[in-house]
Coordinates of C-alpha atoms and ligand atoms in Angstrom, one line a residue:
M256 CA -29.2 -20.3 6.0
V257 CA -30.3 -16.8 5.1
E258 CA -33.9 -16.5 3.9
N259 CA -33.7 -13.3 2.1
V260 CA -30.7 -11.7 0.9
D261 CA -32.6 -8.3 0.1
I262 CA -33.6 -7.9 3.7
L263 CA -30.1 -8.8 5.1
R264 CA -28.7 -6.3 2.7
D265 CA -31.0 -3.5 3.9
Q266 CA -30.5 -4.5 7.6
I267 CA -26.6 -4.1 6.9
R268 CA -27.0 -0.7 5.4
A269 CA -29.1 0.5 8.4
G270 CA -26.1 -0.6 10.5
D271 CA -27.5 -3.6 12.3
R272 CA -25.0 -5.3 13.7
R273 CA -26.7 -8.9 14.2
A274 CA -27.3 -8.7 10.4
L275 CA -23.6 -7.8 10.0
A276 CA -22.7 -10.8 12.1
K277 CA -24.8 -13.0 10.5
A278 CA -23.7 -11.8 6.9
I279 CA -20.1 -12.6 7.9
T280 CA -21.2 -15.8 9.0
L281 CA -22.3 -16.4 5.8
V282 CA -19.3 -15.4 3.7
E283 CA -17.1 -17.6 6.3
S284 CA -19.1 -20.7 5.0
T285 CA -17.7 -22.9 2.3
R286 CA -21.1 -24.5 1.2
A287 CA -22.0 -23.9 -2.4
D288 CA -25.5 -22.4 -1.7
H289 CA -24.0 -20.1 0.8
R290 CA -21.4 -19.1 -1.4
Q291 CA -24.0 -18.1 -3.9
Q292 CA -25.9 -16.0 -1.5
A293 CA -22.7 -14.3 -0.1
S294 CA -22.0 -13.4 -3.9
V295 CA -25.3 -11.7 -4.4
L296 CA -25.2 -9.8 -1.2
L297 CA -21.7 -8.5 -1.4
E298 CA -22.3 -7.3 -5.1
A299 CA -25.5 -5.7 -3.9
L300 CA -23.4 -4.0 -1.0
M301 CA -20.6 -2.9 -3.2
P302 CA -21.8 0.9 -3.6
D303 CA -21.8 1.1 0.2
T304 CA -18.2 0.2 0.5
G305 CA -15.0 2.1 0.4
N306 CA -15.8 4.8 3.1
S307 CA -13.4 3.5 5.8
I308 CA -9.5 3.7 6.5
R309 CA -8.2 0.3 6.7
L310 CA -5.5 -0.7 9.2
G311 CA -3.5 -3.4 9.4
I312 CA -2.0 -4.3 12.7
S313 CA 0.6 -7.1 13.3
G314 CA 3.3 -7.8 15.9
V315 CA 4.4 -11.1 17.7
P316 CA 2.2 -12.7 20.3
G317 CA 2.5 -10.5 23.7
V318 CA 3.7 -7.5 22.0
G319 CA 0.4 -6.1 23.1
K320 CA -1.7 -5.9 19.9
S321 CA -5.0 -6.5 21.5
T322 CA -4.3 -4.0 24.4
F323 CA -3.5 -1.7 21.6
I324 CA -6.6 -2.1 19.5
E325 CA -8.5 -1.9 22.6
A326 CA -7.0 1.5 23.3
L327 CA -7.1 2.7 19.8
G328 CA -10.7 1.5 19.4
N329 CA -11.7 3.0 22.7
Y330 CA -10.1 6.3 21.8
L331 CA -11.7 6.5 18.2
I332 CA -15.2 6.0 19.9
E333 CA -14.7 8.6 22.3
Q334 CA -14.0 10.8 19.1
G335 CA -17.4 9.7 17.4
H336 CA -16.0 7.0 15.0
S337 CA -17.2 3.4 14.8
V338 CA -14.6 0.6 14.8
A339 CA -14.7 -2.9 13.5
V340 CA -11.9 -5.3 14.4
L341 CA -11.2 -8.1 12.1
A342 CA -8.4 -10.9 12.2
V343 CA -6.2 -13.0 10.0
D344 CA -5.1 -15.9 12.1
P345 CA -3.4 -18.8 9.9
T346 CA -2.5 -20.5 13.2
S347 CA -6.1 -21.6 13.6
A348 CA -6.1 -23.6 10.3
V349 CA -2.8 -25.2 11.3
S350 CA -3.1 -26.2 14.9
G351 CA -6.9 -26.2 15.4
G352 CA -6.3 -23.7 18.1
S353 CA -6.0 -20.1 17.5
I354 CA -3.5 -17.2 18.9
L355 CA -6.1 -14.5 18.4
G356 CA -9.3 -16.5 19.0
D357 CA -8.9 -16.1 22.8
K358 CA -12.5 -15.0 23.8
T359 CA -11.2 -12.6 26.7
R360 CA -9.6 -10.5 24.4
M361 CA -10.5 -6.6 23.7
E362 CA -13.4 -7.1 26.4
T363 CA -14.3 -3.7 26.7
L364 CA -14.1 -2.7 23.1
A365 CA -16.0 -5.9 22.1
F366 CA -19.1 -4.5 24.3
A367 CA -18.6 -0.9 23.3
E368 CA -21.8 0.3 21.1
N369 CA -19.9 1.5 18.3
A370 CA -17.3 -1.3 17.8
F371 CA -17.7 -4.8 16.3
V372 CA -15.0 -7.5 17.2
R373 CA -15.0 -10.5 15.0
P374 CA -12.3 -13.3 15.5
S375 CA -10.6 -14.9 12.6
P376 CA -12.5 -17.4 10.5
A377 CA -11.2 -21.0 11.9
G378 CA -10.4 -24.0 10.2
Q379 CA -9.4 -22.6 7.0
T380 CA -6.2 -22.1 4.8
L381 CA -4.2 -18.7 4.9
G382 CA -5.9 -18.2 1.5
G383 CA -9.3 -19.1 3.0
V384 CA -8.9 -17.0 5.9
T385 CA -7.8 -13.9 3.8
R386 CA -10.9 -14.2 1.5
R387 CA -13.4 -14.3 4.4
T388 CA -11.6 -11.5 5.9
R389 CA -11.7 -9.2 3.0
E390 CA -15.3 -9.9 2.5
S391 CA -16.0 -9.2 6.0
L392 CA -14.1 -5.7 5.6
L393 CA -16.4 -5.1 3.0
L394 CA -19.4 -5.9 4.9
C395 CA -18.3 -3.9 7.8
E396 CA -18.0 -0.9 5.5
A397 CA -21.4 -1.3 4.0
A398 CA -22.5 -1.3 8.0
G399 CA -21.0 2.0 8.2
F400 CA -17.9 1.4 10.2
D401 CA -15.4 4.2 9.4
V402 CA -12.3 2.3 11.0
I403 CA -11.6 -1.2 10.0
L404 CA -8.5 -2.5 12.0
V405 CA -7.4 -6.0 10.9
E406 CA -5.0 -7.9 13.3
T407 CA -2.5 -10.7 12.4
V408 CA 0.1 -12.5 14.4
G409 CA 3.5 -11.9 13.2
V410 CA 4.0 -15.4 11.7
G411 CA 5.3 -14.3 8.0
Q412 CA 3.0 -14.6 5.0
S413 CA -0.3 -13.5 7.2
E414 CA 1.6 -9.9 7.3
T415 CA 1.6 -9.6 3.6
A416 CA -1.9 -10.8 3.1
V417 CA -3.0 -8.1 5.7
A418 CA -0.9 -5.5 4.1
D419 CA -2.8 -6.4 0.7
M420 CA -6.3 -5.6 2.0
T421 CA -5.5 -2.6 4.0
D422 CA -4.5 1.0 3.3
M423 CA -1.7 1.3 6.3
F424 CA 0.2 -1.1 8.1
L425 CA 1.2 -0.6 11.6
L426 CA 3.9 -2.9 13.0
L427 CA 4.1 -3.1 16.8
L428 CA 7.6 -4.1 18.4
L429 CA 8.9 -4.3 22.0
P430 CA 11.4 -2.3 23.6
A431 CA 14.7 -4.3 23.3
G432 CA 18.3 -3.2 24.2
G433 CA 21.2 -4.4 22.0
D434 CA 21.5 -4.0 18.3
E435 CA 19.4 -7.1 17.1
L436 CA 16.4 -5.8 15.4
Q437 CA 14.1 -8.6 17.1
G438 CA 14.6 -10.8 14.3
I439 CA 11.8 -9.0 12.4
K440 CA 12.3 -10.0 8.9
R441 CA 13.2 -7.2 6.5
G442 CA 10.4 -8.0 4.6
I443 CA 8.0 -7.4 7.3
M444 CA 9.6 -4.1 8.1
E445 CA 9.4 -3.0 4.3
L446 CA 5.6 -3.4 4.9
A447 CA 5.4 -1.1 7.9
D448 CA 3.9 2.5 7.2
L449 CA 4.4 2.9 10.9
I450 CA 6.5 1.3 13.6
L451 CA 5.1 1.5 17.2
V452 CA 7.2 0.6 20.0
N453 CA 4.8 -0.5 22.4
K454 CA 5.5 -0.7 26.3
A455 CA 7.4 2.4 26.5
D456 CA 6.5 2.6 30.0
G457 CA 7.9 2.3 33.4
E458 CA 11.4 0.5 33.4
Q459 CA 11.1 0.0 29.8
A460 CA 10.9 3.5 29.0
N461 CA 14.7 3.9 28.7
T462 CA 15.1 0.6 26.6
A463 CA 12.1 2.1 24.4
D464 CA 14.0 5.2 23.4
Q465 CA 17.1 3.1 22.4
T466 CA 14.9 1.0 20.2
L467 CA 13.3 4.0 18.7
N468 CA 16.7 5.0 17.5
D469 CA 17.7 1.7 16.2
Y470 CA 14.7 1.4 14.2
R471 CA 15.0 5.1 12.9
S472 CA 18.4 4.2 11.4
A473 CA 17.0 0.7 10.1
L474 CA 14.4 2.7 8.0
H475 CA 16.7 4.8 6.4
F476 CA 17.8 2.1 4.5
M477 CA 14.5 0.8 3.5
K478 CA 12.4 1.8 0.8
S479 CA 8.9 3.1 1.5
R480 CA 6.0 1.5 0.1
F481 CA 4.2 4.7 -1.1
A482 CA 5.7 7.8 -2.9
H483 CA 3.8 10.3 -0.8
W484 CA 4.6 8.6 2.6
Q485 CA 7.9 8.2 4.6
P486 CA 7.4 5.4 7.3
S487 CA 8.3 6.6 11.0
V488 CA 9.0 5.1 14.3
M489 CA 7.0 6.1 17.6
A490 CA 6.6 4.9 21.1
C491 CA 3.4 4.2 22.8
S492 CA 2.1 2.7 25.9
S493 CA -1.5 0.7 25.0
L494 CA -1.6 -0.2 28.8
H495 CA -1.3 3.3 30.0
N496 CA -3.0 5.0 26.8
Q497 CA 0.0 6.9 26.1
G498 CA 0.6 8.0 22.5
I499 CA -2.4 6.8 21.1
D500 CA -3.6 10.0 20.1
Q501 CA -0.5 10.7 18.4
V502 CA -0.4 7.3 16.6
W503 CA -3.9 8.5 15.4
Q504 CA -2.4 11.5 14.0
Q505 CA -0.3 9.7 12.1
V506 CA -3.0 7.8 10.4
E507 CA -4.8 10.9 9.7
A508 CA -1.7 12.5 8.2
F509 CA -1.2 9.1 6.0
R510 CA -4.8 9.3 5.1
S511 CA -4.7 12.9 3.6
A512 CA -1.2 12.7 2.4
L513 CA -2.3 9.7 0.1
T514 CA -5.8 10.6 -0.9
E515 CA -4.4 14.2 -1.9
A516 CA -1.8 12.3 -4.1
G517 CA -4.6 9.8 -5.5
E518 CA -2.2 7.1 -4.0
L519 CA -4.8 5.6 -1.5
E520 CA -7.3 5.0 -4.4
Q521 CA -4.6 3.8 -6.6
N522 CA -3.7 1.1 -4.2
R523 CA -7.1 0.0 -3.6
A524 CA -7.6 -0.4 -7.2
L525 CA -4.2 -2.5 -7.5
Q526 CA -5.5 -4.6 -4.5
A527 CA -8.6 -5.1 -5.9
R528 CA -7.4 -6.2 -9.3
T529 CA -4.7 -8.8 -7.7
W530 CA -7.6 -9.9 -5.4
M531 CA -9.6 -10.8 -8.8
W532 CA -6.6 -12.6 -10.3
S533 CA -6.1 -14.8 -7.1
E534 CA -9.5 -15.6 -6.9
T535 CA -9.6 -16.7 -10.7
A536 CA -6.2 -18.7 -10.0
E537 CA -7.7 -20.4 -7.3
A538 CA -10.9 -21.3 -8.6
L539 CA -9.5 -22.6 -11.7
I540 CA -7.3 -24.9 -9.8
A541 CA -10.0 -26.2 -7.6
D542 CA -11.9 -27.0 -10.7
L543 CA -9.4 -28.5 -12.5
K544 CA -8.4 -30.8 -9.5
N545 CA -12.1 -31.8 -9.4
H546 CA -12.2 -32.7 -13.1
P547 CA -12.8 -36.3 -13.6
Q548 CA -10.4 -36.6 -16.7
V549 CA -7.8 -34.9 -14.7
Q550 CA -8.3 -36.7 -11.5
S551 CA -7.7 -40.1 -13.4
L552 CA -4.2 -38.8 -14.5
V553 CA -2.9 -37.3 -11.5
P554 CA -1.4 -40.6 -9.7
E555 CA 0.4 -41.5 -13.0
L556 CA 1.7 -38.0 -13.5
E557 CA 2.6 -37.4 -10.1
Q558 CA 4.6 -40.7 -9.9
A559 CA 6.6 -39.9 -13.0
V560 CA 7.4 -36.5 -11.7
T561 CA 8.4 -37.9 -8.3
E562 CA 10.6 -40.4 -9.9
G563 CA 12.2 -37.8 -12.2
N564 CA 11.0 -39.5 -15.4
L565 CA 9.0 -36.5 -16.5
P566 CA 9.7 -32.8 -16.3
A567 CA 7.1 -30.9 -14.2
T568 CA 6.5 -28.4 -16.8
V569 CA 5.4 -31.2 -19.2
A570 CA 3.0 -33.1 -16.7
A571 CA 1.4 -29.6 -15.8
Q572 CA 1.0 -29.1 -19.8
R573 CA -0.6 -32.6 -20.1
L574 CA -3.1 -31.9 -17.1
I575 CA -4.2 -28.4 -18.6
E576 CA -4.7 -30.2 -22.1
H577 CA -6.7 -33.0 -20.6
Y578 CA -8.7 -30.3 -18.6
K579 CA -9.2 -28.3 -21.7
A580 CA -10.3 -31.1 -23.8
G581 CA -12.8 -32.7 -21.7
D582 CA -16.0 -31.0 -20.6
Ligands
LIG205 P1 -0.9 -9.7 21.9 O1 -0.6 -11.3 22.0 O2 0.0 -9.2 21.3 O3 -2.2 -9.4 21.5 O4 -0.5 -9.1 23.2 P2 -1.5 -8.5 24.5 O5 -2.4 -7.3 24.2 O6 -2.4 -9.7 24.9 O7 -0.6 -8.1 25.7 C1 0.1 -9.2 26.1 C2 0.8 -8.7 27.4 O8 1.5 -7.3 27.6 C3 -0.4 -8.5 28.6 O9 -0.3 -8.8 29.8 C4 -0.5 -6.8 28.3 O10 -1.1 -6.5 29.7 C5 0.9 -6.3 28.3 N1 0.7 -5.0 27.8 C6 0.2 -4.5 26.3 N2 0.5 -3.3 26.1 C7 1.4 -2.9 27.1 C8 2.0 -1.7 27.4 O11 1.8 -0.5 26.8 N3 2.7 -1.6 28.7 C9 2.9 -2.6 29.4 N4 3.8 -2.6 30.5 N5 2.3 -4.1 29.3 C10 1.7 -4.1 28.1

């Protein structure tokens, strides 16, 4: 599919967006020869990566993620930044459709010169989507984008996946009265380095104030992810471009506090090591499952485990023994 990886590498380094799009298609492919080319390309580009701030953005459908990304993205471009937007949308794997894949989203940003908007890779498992998005993020950095936004839908595991590939995690919420914390799971709130109450405009402005207070008190009882950053809650209106510059000030403050303390680098190093081990585990499992010796044993072992005749640990050991014994 790619004739010459060296040429593609040079084009990406030069910031060629068509080459970047092509390279992302390459890393999204599951074909073995494409994977091989993708690995060569990524390895060659590693020295060009790492020079962006990586932001994760999450919130339930309808909270205003794409409106927010458009507002923040356009603001950043005005400030001279270049912005890439990626997505992790596991719903596309489950339903075949996609929450984040809608083509009409982020229209002005998608056509802006210094922006690059890429929907979530379709038809893959969360693990697959996560891997491709991580690799795409590195490609975007190599192409010179200095702000990378990774969007995800608020459906549980995907938030953790996005927090694990970004530096700072932004959680968008709606203004809501009452003391219910919008059913947001504590685990998700604990990932947030900045909470934004969006749609704080018009009739909702007062409700937003109440929501700010509720979440501020909730944050008091939570442990922050970083020693040198205390998460906070802010209001904004993405539709009316209000509060967007303050959001960016917070991102800058986060970045300098963590960079100065060495925590940003430590976190990235930890993310890279964790990624290496999860890749290793996934590749090993895939190889094991494809192994003829193992395959012939699986039906019998699965049945024994299902019927309660064999402990799962013993069955696992047998699979591994056969895997290791036969080449
Ligand atoms: P997403 O599903 O989280 O990406 O949400 P969208 O960005 O598509 O927004 C959902 C709806 O909320 C759209 O009709 C937006 O125009 C509207 N919306 C988004 N941000 C704001 C805001 O700050 N204020 C108001 N009033 N509406 C907003």
